[in-house]
Short mmCIF file of C-alpha atoms and ligand atoms in Angstrom, two decimals:
data_model
loop_
_atom_site.label_atom_id
_atom_site.label_comp_id
_atom_site.label_asym_id
_atom_site.label_seq_id
_atom_site.Cartn_x
_atom_site.Cartn_y
_atom_site.Cartn_z
CA UNK A 1156 0.00 0.00 0.00
CA UNK A 1157 1.24 3.49 -0.85
CA UNK A 1158 2.08 5.59 2.19
CA UNK A 1159 0.01 8.80 2.52
CA UNK A 1160 1.78 12.08 1.71
CA UNK A 1161 2.79 13.65 5.03
CA UNK A 1162 1.69 17.16 6.04
CA UNK A 1163 4.67 19.44 5.77
CA UNK A 1164 5.49 21.04 9.10
CA UNK A 1165 9.12 21.94 9.57
CA UNK A 1166 10.49 23.37 12.83
CA UNK A 1167 10.74 27.18 12.94
CA UNK A 1168 14.48 27.00 13.58
CA UNK A 1169 15.22 24.54 10.79
CA UNK A 1170 18.38 25.35 8.80
CA UNK A 1171 17.70 25.71 5.09
CA UNK A 1172 20.74 26.29 2.97
CA UNK A 1173 23.39 25.11 0.56
CA UNK A 1174 26.89 23.68 0.67
CA UNK A 1175 30.20 24.27 -1.09
CA UNK A 1176 33.87 23.48 -0.55
CA UNK A 1177 36.81 25.84 -1.02
CA UNK A 1178 38.70 24.05 -3.75
CA UNK A 1179 35.58 23.44 -5.79
CA UNK A 1180 34.48 27.07 -5.93
CA UNK A 1181 37.08 29.57 -4.78
CA UNK A 1182 39.56 29.52 -7.66
CA UNK A 1183 43.34 29.96 -7.69
CA UNK A 1184 44.09 27.52 -4.92
CA UNK A 1185 47.50 25.99 -4.56
CA UNK A 1186 47.37 22.57 -2.93
CA UNK A 1187 47.98 18.90 -3.75
CA UNK A 1188 44.89 18.86 -5.98
CA UNK A 1189 45.83 21.86 -8.12
CA UNK A 1190 49.22 20.25 -8.79
CA UNK A 1191 47.70 16.86 -9.62
CA UNK A 1192 45.20 18.50 -11.99
CA UNK A 1193 47.98 20.04 -14.06
CA UNK A 1194 49.82 16.74 -14.24
CA UNK A 1195 46.78 14.68 -15.21
CA UNK A 1196 44.47 16.89 -17.27
CA UNK A 1197 45.58 15.61 -20.66
CA UNK A 1198 45.26 11.93 -19.69
CA UNK A 1199 41.90 12.47 -18.10
CA UNK A 1200 40.61 14.23 -21.20
CA UNK A 1201 41.79 11.30 -23.36
CA UNK A 1202 40.27 8.72 -21.03
CA UNK A 1203 36.91 10.48 -21.03
CA UNK A 1204 35.99 8.97 -24.41
CA UNK A 1205 36.26 5.46 -22.97
CA UNK A 1206 35.24 6.00 -19.40
CA UNK A 1207 32.32 8.38 -19.75
CA UNK A 1208 30.69 7.48 -23.03
CA UNK A 1209 28.14 5.24 -21.26
CA UNK A 1210 26.72 8.23 -19.37
CA UNK A 1211 23.20 9.36 -20.26
CA UNK A 1212 24.40 12.93 -20.72
CA UNK A 1213 27.42 11.98 -22.88
CA UNK A 1214 26.27 13.74 -26.06
CA UNK A 1215 25.77 16.98 -24.14
CA UNK A 1216 28.96 16.83 -22.14
CA UNK A 1217 31.47 15.24 -24.50
CA UNK A 1218 32.82 18.47 -25.89
CA UNK A 1219 33.72 19.68 -22.42
CA UNK A 1220 34.74 16.30 -21.02
CA UNK A 1221 37.30 15.67 -23.76
CA UNK A 1222 39.17 18.94 -23.22
CA UNK A 1223 42.10 19.04 -20.78
CA UNK A 1224 40.99 22.46 -19.57
CA UNK A 1225 37.90 20.84 -18.00
CA UNK A 1226 40.15 19.02 -15.51
CA UNK A 1227 41.92 22.09 -14.18
CA UNK A 1228 40.14 23.95 -11.40
CA UNK A 1229 41.88 27.23 -12.31
CA UNK A 1230 39.73 30.14 -11.31
CA UNK A 1231 36.80 27.75 -10.69
CA UNK A 1232 33.73 29.92 -10.00
CA UNK A 1233 35.86 32.76 -8.59
CA UNK A 1234 33.78 32.56 -5.42
CA UNK A 1235 36.81 33.89 -3.53
CA UNK A 1236 36.13 37.27 -5.11
CA UNK A 1237 32.41 36.99 -5.84
CA UNK A 1238 31.14 35.69 -2.52
CA UNK A 1239 28.97 38.74 -1.80
CA UNK A 1240 27.00 38.07 -4.96
CA UNK A 1241 26.64 34.40 -3.98
CA UNK A 1242 25.47 35.34 -0.49
CA UNK A 1243 22.89 37.65 -2.09
CA UNK A 1244 21.55 34.53 -3.81
CA UNK A 1245 21.31 32.68 -0.50
CA UNK A 1246 19.18 35.53 0.79
CA UNK A 1247 17.09 35.65 -2.34
CA UNK A 1248 16.34 31.94 -1.85
CA UNK A 1249 15.38 32.57 1.81
CA UNK A 1250 18.26 30.44 3.05
CA UNK A 1251 19.47 30.83 6.62
CA UNK A 1252 22.50 28.49 6.57
CA UNK A 1253 25.59 27.96 4.44
CA UNK A 1254 28.33 25.35 4.49
CA UNK A 1255 31.78 26.11 3.12
CA UNK A 1256 35.36 25.12 3.87
CA UNK A 1257 38.34 27.14 4.97
CA UNK A 1258 41.31 26.34 2.78
CA UNK A 1259 44.28 25.23 4.90
CA UNK A 1260 46.78 25.93 2.08
CA UNK A 1261 45.70 29.58 2.03
CA UNK A 1262 45.85 30.10 5.80
CA UNK A 1263 49.19 28.29 6.24
CA UNK A 1264 50.92 28.36 2.84
CA UNK A 1265 54.30 27.52 4.43
CA UNK A 1266 54.74 25.38 7.51
CA UNK A 1267 54.11 27.46 10.62
CA UNK A 1268 53.56 30.76 8.79
CA UNK A 1269 50.06 32.19 8.79
CA UNK A 1270 48.87 34.42 5.98
CA UNK A 1271 47.21 37.50 7.54
CA UNK A 1272 45.48 38.38 4.26
CA UNK A 1273 43.85 34.96 3.99
CA UNK A 1274 42.69 35.17 7.61
CA UNK A 1275 41.28 38.62 6.92
CA UNK A 1276 39.50 37.32 3.84
CA UNK A 1277 37.68 34.64 5.83
CA UNK A 1278 36.93 37.17 8.58
CA UNK A 1279 35.18 39.42 6.08
CA UNK A 1280 33.48 36.40 4.54
CA UNK A 1281 32.11 35.26 7.89
CA UNK A 1282 31.17 38.79 8.82
CA UNK A 1283 29.12 39.06 5.66
CA UNK A 1284 27.22 35.88 6.58
CA UNK A 1285 26.67 37.20 10.10
CA UNK A 1286 25.27 40.48 8.78
CA UNK A 1287 22.81 38.49 6.71
CA UNK A 1288 21.83 36.22 9.65
CA UNK A 1289 23.05 33.17 7.79
CA UNK A 1290 24.42 30.40 10.04
CA UNK A 1291 27.86 29.19 8.88
CA UNK A 1292 28.73 25.49 8.87
CA UNK A 1293 32.51 25.54 8.68
CA UNK A 1294 34.37 22.57 7.22
CA UNK A 1295 38.07 22.50 8.06
CA UNK A 1296 39.22 19.76 5.72
CA UNK A 1297 37.44 19.02 2.47
CA UNK A 1298 40.18 16.80 1.01
CA UNK A 1299 42.76 19.41 0.03
CA UNK A 1300 46.18 19.67 1.68
CA UNK A 1301 49.00 22.22 1.61
CA UNK A 1302 51.99 21.02 -0.37
CA UNK A 1303 54.37 21.26 2.59
CA UNK A 1304 52.10 18.92 4.57
CA UNK A 1305 52.07 16.40 1.70
CA UNK A 1306 55.87 16.57 1.53
CA UNK A 1307 55.95 15.52 5.19
CA UNK A 1308 53.78 12.48 4.40
CA UNK A 1309 50.34 14.04 4.88
CA UNK A 1310 47.85 11.98 6.86
CA UNK A 1311 49.89 8.86 6.17
CA UNK A 1312 51.89 9.68 9.30
CA UNK A 1313 50.37 9.76 12.77
CA UNK A 1314 52.93 12.33 13.89
CA UNK A 1315 51.61 14.79 11.26
CA UNK A 1316 48.16 15.02 12.81
CA UNK A 1317 49.48 17.73 15.13
CA UNK A 1318 49.88 20.10 12.17
CA UNK A 1319 46.22 19.78 11.29
CA UNK A 1320 45.26 20.32 14.93
CA UNK A 1321 47.43 23.44 15.05
CA UNK A 1322 45.69 24.80 11.94
CA UNK A 1323 42.29 24.13 13.47
CA UNK A 1324 43.27 25.87 16.71
CA UNK A 1325 44.42 28.87 14.72
CA UNK A 1326 41.15 29.09 12.78
CA UNK A 1327 39.01 28.62 15.88
CA UNK A 1328 40.88 31.22 17.89
CA UNK A 1329 41.13 33.79 15.07
CA UNK A 1330 37.72 33.36 13.46
CA UNK A 1331 35.67 31.34 15.95
CA UNK A 1332 33.74 34.38 17.15
CA UNK A 1333 31.68 34.13 13.96
CA UNK A 1334 30.49 30.54 14.09
CA UNK A 1335 29.36 27.62 16.24
CA UNK A 1336 29.07 24.68 13.87
CA UNK A 1337 32.36 23.05 12.95
CA UNK A 1338 32.93 20.09 10.63
CA UNK A 1339 36.58 19.09 11.02
CA UNK A 1340 36.46 16.36 8.34
CA UNK A 1341 34.49 15.75 5.18
CA UNK A 1342 33.92 12.11 4.16
CA UNK A 1343 37.17 10.55 5.38
CA UNK A 1344 36.31 7.11 3.99
CA UNK A 1345 35.65 8.40 0.48
CA UNK A 1346 38.96 10.28 0.50
CA UNK A 1347 40.83 7.22 1.73
CA UNK A 1348 39.43 4.90 -0.86
CA UNK A 1349 39.60 7.29 -3.85
CA UNK A 1350 43.13 8.43 -3.02
CA UNK A 1351 44.69 5.24 -1.61
CA UNK A 1352 42.73 2.30 -3.03
CA UNK A 1353 41.22 3.29 -6.34
CA UNK A 1354 44.06 5.57 -7.58
CA UNK A 1355 41.45 8.10 -8.69
CA UNK A 1356 42.58 11.11 -6.71
CA UNK A 1357 45.97 12.34 -5.52
CA UNK A 1358 48.24 10.66 -4.54
CA UNK A 1359 46.50 8.09 -6.77
CA UNK A 1360 47.71 4.91 -5.06
CA UNK A 1361 46.44 1.38 -4.67
CA UNK A 1362 47.95 0.61 -1.31
CA UNK A 1363 45.90 -1.07 1.40
CA UNK A 1364 48.32 -0.60 4.32
CA UNK A 1365 48.61 3.12 3.58
CA UNK A 1366 44.85 3.42 3.16
CA UNK A 1367 44.33 1.89 6.59
CA UNK A 1368 46.90 4.20 8.15
CA UNK A 1369 45.31 7.30 6.64
CA UNK A 1370 41.85 6.21 7.76
CA UNK A 1371 43.00 5.59 11.33
CA UNK A 1372 44.98 8.83 11.40
CA UNK A 1373 41.89 10.74 10.30
CA UNK A 1374 39.97 9.11 13.14
CA UNK A 1375 42.72 10.21 15.50
CA UNK A 1376 42.67 13.72 13.97
CA UNK A 1377 38.95 14.09 14.62
CA UNK A 1378 39.38 13.11 18.27
CA UNK A 1379 42.30 15.50 18.75
CA UNK A 1380 40.44 18.36 17.11
CA UNK A 1381 37.41 17.73 19.29
CA UNK A 1382 39.53 18.01 22.41
CA UNK A 1383 41.34 21.09 21.11
CA UNK A 1384 38.08 22.83 20.24
CA UNK A 1385 36.66 22.44 23.73
CA UNK A 1386 39.80 24.11 25.06
CA UNK A 1387 39.38 27.10 22.73
CA UNK A 1388 35.69 27.45 23.55
CA UNK A 1389 32.96 25.13 24.75
CA UNK A 1390 30.38 26.77 22.51
CA UNK A 1391 31.50 24.93 19.36
CA UNK A 1392 29.29 22.18 18.06
CA UNK A 1393 31.49 19.61 16.41
CA UNK A 1394 30.22 17.31 13.68
CA UNK A 1395 31.36 15.30 10.72
CA UNK A 1396 30.11 15.24 7.14
CA UNK A 1397 29.87 11.57 6.20
CA UNK A 1398 28.55 9.96 3.06
CA UNK A 1399 25.62 7.76 4.13
CA UNK A 1400 23.90 5.60 1.54
CA UNK A 1401 20.68 3.69 2.06
CA UNK A 1402 21.87 0.10 1.87
CA UNK A 1403 19.31 -2.68 1.59
CA UNK A 1404 18.61 -6.21 0.39
CA UNK A 1405 16.66 -6.37 -2.88
CA UNK A 1406 15.24 -9.82 -2.11
CA UNK A 1407 14.75 -12.21 0.80
CA UNK A 1408 17.92 -14.21 0.27
CA UNK A 1409 20.10 -14.54 3.34
CA UNK A 1410 23.20 -13.51 1.39
CA UNK A 1411 21.57 -10.26 0.24
CA UNK A 1412 20.63 -9.40 3.82
CA UNK A 1413 24.05 -10.21 5.23
CA UNK A 1414 25.82 -8.28 2.45
CA UNK A 1415 23.64 -5.22 3.02
CA UNK A 1416 24.11 -5.32 6.76
CA UNK A 1417 27.90 -5.70 6.46
CA UNK A 1418 28.13 -2.80 4.04
CA UNK A 1419 25.98 -0.60 6.28
CA UNK A 1420 28.24 -1.44 9.21
CA UNK A 1421 31.26 -0.41 7.15
CA UNK A 1422 29.50 2.80 6.16
CA UNK A 1423 28.81 3.65 9.81
CA UNK A 1424 32.21 2.58 11.15
CA UNK A 1425 33.95 5.97 11.29
CA UNK A 1426 31.07 7.67 13.06
CA UNK A 1427 30.70 4.74 15.46
CA UNK A 1428 34.32 5.25 16.51
CA UNK A 1429 33.95 8.98 17.22
CA UNK A 1430 30.38 9.17 18.47
CA UNK A 1431 31.46 10.50 21.86
CA UNK A 1432 33.31 13.31 20.08
CA UNK A 1433 30.31 14.47 18.07
CA UNK A 1434 27.61 17.02 18.83
CA UNK A 1435 25.84 16.39 15.54
CA UNK A 1436 26.10 14.19 12.48
CA UNK A 1437 26.26 15.64 8.98
CA UNK A 1438 24.62 13.31 6.50
CA UNK A 1439 25.74 13.55 2.86
CA UNK A 1440 23.23 11.53 0.86
CA UNK A 1441 23.39 10.88 -2.89
CA UNK A 1442 22.24 7.31 -3.60
CA UNK A 1443 21.14 3.89 -2.41
CA UNK A 1444 22.78 0.52 -2.78
CA UNK A 1445 20.55 -2.48 -3.33
CA UNK A 1446 22.02 -5.93 -2.83
CA UNK A 1447 21.17 -9.11 -4.69
CA UNK A 1448 23.39 -11.72 -3.11
CA UNK A 1449 26.77 -10.08 -2.71
CA UNK A 1450 26.34 -7.76 -5.71
CA UNK A 1451 24.92 -4.30 -5.89
CA UNK A 1452 22.25 -3.93 -8.50
CA UNK A 1453 20.28 -0.70 -8.40
CA UNK A 1454 16.99 -0.02 -10.08
CA UNK A 1455 18.58 2.51 -12.42
CA UNK A 1456 15.20 3.89 -13.45
CA UNK A 1457 16.44 7.43 -13.46
CA UNK A 1458 20.11 8.27 -13.75
CA UNK A 1459 21.78 11.57 -13.04
CA UNK A 1460 24.33 13.02 -15.47
CA UNK A 1461 26.99 11.10 -13.54
CA UNK A 1462 25.07 7.85 -14.00
CA UNK A 1463 24.06 7.65 -10.34
CA UNK A 1464 20.76 5.95 -9.61
CA UNK A 1465 18.41 8.65 -8.35
CA UNK A 1466 16.42 7.55 -5.31
CA UNK A 1467 15.92 10.78 -3.36
CA UNK A 1468 13.18 9.32 -1.16
CA UNK A 1469 15.57 6.76 0.25
CA UNK A 1470 17.18 9.48 2.31
CA UNK A 1471 14.41 8.73 4.82
CA UNK A 1472 15.89 5.29 5.44
CA UNK A 1473 19.46 6.56 5.63
CA UNK A 1474 18.35 9.19 8.18
CA UNK A 1475 16.47 6.62 10.23
CA UNK A 1476 19.45 4.27 10.31
CA UNK A 1477 21.79 7.03 11.46
CA UNK A 1478 19.26 8.13 14.10
CA UNK A 1479 18.68 4.62 15.37
CA UNK A 1480 22.38 3.93 15.69
CA UNK A 1481 23.63 7.20 17.12
CA UNK A 1482 20.74 9.22 18.55
CA UNK A 1483 22.43 12.51 17.72
CA UNK A 1484 21.02 15.62 16.05
CA UNK A 1485 21.38 15.36 12.26
CA UNK A 1486 22.04 18.03 9.66
CA UNK A 1487 21.91 17.03 6.01
CA UNK A 1488 25.23 18.57 5.00
CA UNK A 1489 25.07 17.52 1.32
CA UNK A 1490 22.36 16.25 -0.99
CA UNK A 1491 21.86 16.85 -4.66
CA UNK A 1492 22.45 15.70 -8.22
CA UNK A 1493 24.38 16.42 -11.39
CA UNK A 1494 21.67 17.66 -13.74
CA UNK A 1495 22.88 20.07 -16.42
CA UNK A 1496 19.42 20.48 -17.98
CA UNK A 1497 17.76 21.11 -14.61
CA UNK A 1498 15.34 18.36 -15.55
CA UNK A 1499 15.15 16.46 -12.27
CA UNK A 1500 16.29 18.88 -9.57
CA UNK A 1501 12.84 20.14 -8.61
CA UNK A 1502 11.47 16.61 -8.42
CA UNK A 1503 14.51 15.56 -6.38
CA UNK A 1504 14.00 18.43 -3.93
CA UNK A 1505 10.29 17.72 -3.47
CA UNK A 1506 10.90 14.02 -2.90
CA UNK A 1507 13.62 14.87 -0.40
CA UNK A 1508 11.43 17.32 1.50
CA UNK A 1509 8.72 14.65 1.81
CA UNK A 1510 11.28 12.08 2.93
CA UNK A 1511 12.71 14.45 5.55
CA UNK A 1512 9.21 15.09 6.89
CA UNK A 1513 8.56 11.37 7.18
CA UNK A 1514 11.86 10.84 8.95
CA UNK A 1515 11.08 13.63 11.43
CA UNK A 1516 7.57 12.25 11.99
CA UNK A 1517 9.26 8.97 12.92
CA UNK A 1518 11.46 10.63 15.53
CA UNK A 1519 14.63 11.58 13.64
CA UNK A 1520 16.20 14.70 15.18
CA UNK A 1521 16.72 16.49 11.88
CA UNK A 1522 17.80 20.11 12.24
CA UNK A 1523 18.75 21.25 8.75
CA UNK A 1524 19.09 20.67 5.05
CA UNK A 1525 22.02 22.00 3.01
CA UNK A 1526 21.79 21.30 -0.70
CA UNK A 1527 24.85 20.31 -2.70
CA UNK A 1528 25.61 22.67 -4.16
CA UNK A 1529 24.94 26.38 -4.26
CA UNK A 1530 27.00 26.72 -7.45
CA UNK A 1531 28.08 24.60 -10.37
CA UNK A 1532 31.62 23.77 -9.38
CA UNK A 1533 34.77 21.74 -9.88
CA UNK A 1534 33.70 18.13 -9.39
CA UNK A 1535 37.13 16.69 -8.54
CA UNK A 1536 38.42 14.10 -11.05
CA UNK A 1537 35.46 14.76 -13.38
CA UNK A 1538 36.28 18.44 -13.59
CA UNK A 1539 33.71 21.05 -14.46
CA UNK A 1540 31.10 19.37 -16.59
CA UNK A 1541 28.94 17.83 -13.78
CA UNK A 1542 26.44 20.52 -12.87
CA UNK A 1543 25.39 20.26 -9.23
CA UNK A 1544 24.46 23.92 -8.76
CA UNK A 1545 21.25 25.55 -7.73
CA UNK A 1546 22.97 28.33 -9.61
CA UNK A 1547 24.36 27.79 -13.10
CA UNK A 1548 27.85 29.17 -13.59
CA UNK A 1549 29.35 30.19 -16.90
CA UNK A 1550 32.96 29.17 -16.29
CA UNK A 1551 34.29 31.51 -18.96
CA UNK A 1552 32.68 34.70 -17.72
CA UNK A 1553 31.84 33.75 -14.15
CA UNK A 1554 28.25 34.82 -14.79
CA UNK A 1555 25.64 33.23 -12.52
CA UNK A 1556 22.05 32.30 -13.40
CA UNK A 1557 19.71 30.96 -10.76
CA UNK A 1558 18.11 27.76 -12.07
CA UNK A 1559 14.29 27.47 -12.17
CA UNK A 1560 14.36 24.59 -9.70
CA UNK A 1561 16.23 26.83 -7.25
CA UNK A 1562 13.73 29.68 -7.59
CA UNK A 1563 11.00 27.16 -6.88
CA UNK A 1564 12.95 25.78 -3.90
CA UNK A 1565 13.34 29.31 -2.53
CA UNK A 1566 9.57 29.77 -2.56
CA UNK A 1567 9.04 26.43 -0.83
CA UNK A 1568 11.55 27.36 1.85
CA UNK A 1569 9.69 30.60 2.50
CA UNK A 1570 6.40 28.73 2.80
CA UNK A 1571 7.86 26.13 5.14
CA UNK A 1572 9.39 28.84 7.32
CA UNK A 1573 5.93 30.30 7.76
CA UNK A 1574 4.08 27.01 8.32
C1 BGC B 2802 31.70 15.61 -1.76
C2 BGC B 2802 31.63 16.80 -2.68
C3 BGC B 2802 31.26 16.35 -4.08
C4 BGC B 2802 29.92 15.66 -4.02
C5 BGC B 2802 29.38 15.19 -5.37
C6 BGC B 2802 30.55 14.63 -1.93
O1 BGC B 2802 30.96 13.35 -1.64
O2 BGC B 2802 31.84 16.00 -0.43
O3 BGC B 2802 32.85 17.48 -2.65
O4 BGC B 2802 31.26 17.39 -5.00
O5 BGC B 2802 30.03 14.51 -3.21
O6 BGC B 2802 30.19 14.19 -5.91
#
């Protein structure tokens, strides 16, 4: 039987907003990613013909995807200089929250030396959000690293964690007056596997022992940062942004059930290990994984431009699992789709709003929704062609155009704020 559509009643203080990360939007960053991009752009452009041609959007994206330039973040969306304009958009869409990251390689370009101009930039940035009554959700590591830190072995070495902690202390003491919500790490497991197991991202290795070390060192880093933050000020609310899929058995076979439950346990492992050092959990939700036996086979009825199976409603199940396991307040810190034609985004948002309502009706302590992303941006190894933005960006001119789905979403937010 079909479940009835729930009545939409969101809490007055619910956070409605959007998410970004520094390297993907700011432009002109210098870190391990920007170096890797320059070294790999030509190869990636050549590989696109073989690797991406199965994508539903291939005909529309092939021109961009086969050019090396696509794989270089360069000036990205120039958000570093155009943030006021982007914050105007947040206001226009009635948003009261915004997630972004502070770029370590800007704040500490050389070991132990802090760049006063970069600190001042983020001070002005945060001040602008404050003036607009927009709550900042501050990520401190969204996968990019300063070159000097990489040269020391990066997160592969336990003894290097102290450098990250020192950076965090600096940011919290210099800029902490402007925010409460802190996300030290974004998706540590995704980083570990893409960078150390699947050789997709820098340093592009396939090395299990190193992957394990990095993963455990990131766990350690989160714990250290938590402790350090309480020393700077007890007001900070510390979270994590973790990629949570809905993982389920597609049939009644024992193997399907066991496979799904093992994968879910793996998915929850990092958070389970730091749950005492968390004030909230950031859920990044993009897709589901359905098991038949020990293989994942999704419905694939609707695919995003990246070929991901679109099941926005399943976020309800992912939220309920995280709630049941951890009983902590939840913020959806990322959720969205690559949709260059803006064909599915409105549908996706509506389905997600209904799913969030159902989850809350069933007891989930959901406190906010931050869409990925505010802007079209640099989608890591895929480069610029995947369009995740509520706002379309012309990468040549920097010009922004708010997509129709976003204008619609803005109106819905306003309504829900008044309900
Ligand atoms: C990451 C983002 C990324 C998004 C879409 C998330 O896992 O945190 O940086 O752009 O997924 O792939």
